[in-house]
Amino acid sequence: MHLPPFDKKTPFFRGNLHGHSTHSDGELSPERVAATYRDLGYDFICLSDHLWSDKRYSAPTVLDASFLNDQDFITIPSAELHCHGKLYDQDNLWHIVANGLPLDFTHATATETAPEMVQRAIDAGAYVTIAHPEWCCMTSEEALSVSHAHSVEIYNHSCAIGSMRGSGVTIADLLLNNGKRPSFTAADDSHFHTPDAGGGWVMVAAERLEAGALVTALKAGDHYSSSGPILHDISLNGSQLDVKCSASHSVSLVGPGHLAQSRHGPNITSTQFDLSDVSSEWFRVTVRDSAGRHAWSNPYWRDVLQA
Ligand SMILES: [Zn+2]
Ligand SMILES: [Zn+2]
């Protein structure tokens, strides 16, 4: 039994869910951002410019980037949403990424809370992600308050190269251990002030290259995240979990506790784990290549797999 997203008969589309342009505080125009990602081989991007009232680094509107779309490359209307109330941010601002927003989605009011803003974006139809939790020193209480978001940024490339705080693993696993069921995303958060493009992306199994189809697939968890390696397949045969990937040096299977199973070697492209040793409600797979780059599966829940 192939596990999602490898059970889909659809193509995979490579995309950046979190990035900025001159619509807010990015270095490059939307046209140049799109050209850069086309050249890198992406199928879609999200110009998730800051949506907030402070004109120094944000815009009051969601950018309509549809003029950049063609048959082979599209944009998904997106924004990075802000509101007051975040600890450990110089402006006390939350950062939440929303992909698939209506263009008339408004920025938060001075009194809207983060849980309210997340719910408003969900209600508007967006795929909603807790952005760069390590970079903004997110507390456990804060993460749990917005755990109705669809996903956690498991890797943010701009934060990784800028502050070495690019991981979302701790917050993601905290939510999983509290029974929440986020999917994961890797993204660039590219501003182009630094070489921050092409370092983190999602591979989405979707019916077609169209914004609605991609957002539907993301909400269903039909994707994986990567900063380099390719996941070719994850399948379950009895209690044996088979993982196929591009040449990797470590492959790990983790669940709620500190115990992990791992495989190591110079060029692993296929390996197995015995799930009868794993009694936890959830597990997930990560691979690491020789350059230290990762690919992350979404979490798998045993009750869903057994249903
Ligand atoms: Zn941010
Ligand atoms: Zn950002």
mmCIF file with all atom_site columns, C-alpha atoms and ligand atoms in Angstrom, residues 18-20 25 48 50 80 82 95 97 131-132 153 156 189-191, ligand 2:
data_model
loop_
_atom_site.group_PDB
_atom_site.id
_atom_site.type_symbol
_atom_site.label_atom_id
_atom_site.label_alt_id
_atom_site.label_comp_id
_atom_site.label_asym_id
_atom_site.label_entity_id
_atom_site.label_seq_id
_atom_site.pdbx_PDB_ins_code
_atom_site.Cartn_x
_atom_site.Cartn_y
_atom_site.Cartn_z
_atom_site.occupancy
_atom_site.B_iso_or_equiv
_atom_site.pdbx_formal_charge
_atom_site.auth_seq_id
_atom_site.auth_comp_id
_atom_site.auth_asym_id
_atom_site.auth_atom_id
_atom_site.pdbx_PDB_model_num
ATOM   1  C  CA . HIS A 1 18  ? 6.413  31.474 1.039  1.00 0.00 ? 18  HIS A CA 1
ATOM   2  C  CA . GLY A 1 19  ? 8.252  34.318 -0.705 1.00 0.00 ? 19  GLY A CA 1
ATOM   3  C  CA . HIS A 1 20  ? 8.322  38.095 -1.075 1.00 0.00 ? 20  HIS A CA 1
ATOM   4  C  CA . ASP A 1 25  ? 9.818  44.113 1.461  1.00 0.00 ? 25  ASP A CA 1
ATOM   5  C  CA . SER A 1 48  ? 3.152  35.772 0.034  1.00 0.00 ? 48  SER A CA 1
ATOM   6  C  CA . HIS A 1 50  ? 3.459  40.820 4.112  1.00 0.00 ? 50  HIS A CA 1
ATOM   7  C  CA . GLU A 1 80  ? 2.048  36.412 5.090  1.00 0.00 ? 80  GLU A CA 1
ATOM   8  C  CA . HIS A 1 82  ? 0.429  39.588 10.724 1.00 0.00 ? 82  HIS A CA 1
ATOM   9  C  CA . HIS A 1 95  ? 3.685  35.552 11.105 1.00 0.00 ? 95  HIS A CA 1
ATOM   10 C  CA . VAL A 1 97  ? 1.404  32.135 5.776  1.00 0.00 ? 97  VAL A CA 1
ATOM   11 C  CA . ALA A 1 131 ? 5.663  30.253 9.674  1.00 0.00 ? 131 ALA A CA 1
ATOM   12 C  CA . HIS A 1 132 ? 9.259  29.867 10.907 1.00 0.00 ? 132 HIS A CA 1
ATOM   13 C  CA . GLU A 1 153 ? 6.913  25.213 8.295  1.00 0.00 ? 153 GLU A CA 1
ATOM   14 C  CA . ASN A 1 156 ? 12.479 27.970 6.295  1.00 0.00 ? 156 ASN A CA 1
ATOM   15 C  CA . ASP A 1 189 ? 10.742 32.805 2.529  1.00 0.00 ? 189 ASP A CA 1
ATOM   16 C  CA . SER A 1 190 ? 12.850 34.421 -0.197 1.00 0.00 ? 190 SER A CA 1
ATOM   17 C  CA . HIS A 1 191 ? 13.393 38.177 -0.068 1.00 0.00 ? 191 HIS A CA 1
HETATM 18 ZN ZN . ZN  B 2 .   ? 8.147  35.784 5.032  1.00 0.00 ? 2   ZN  B ZN 1
#
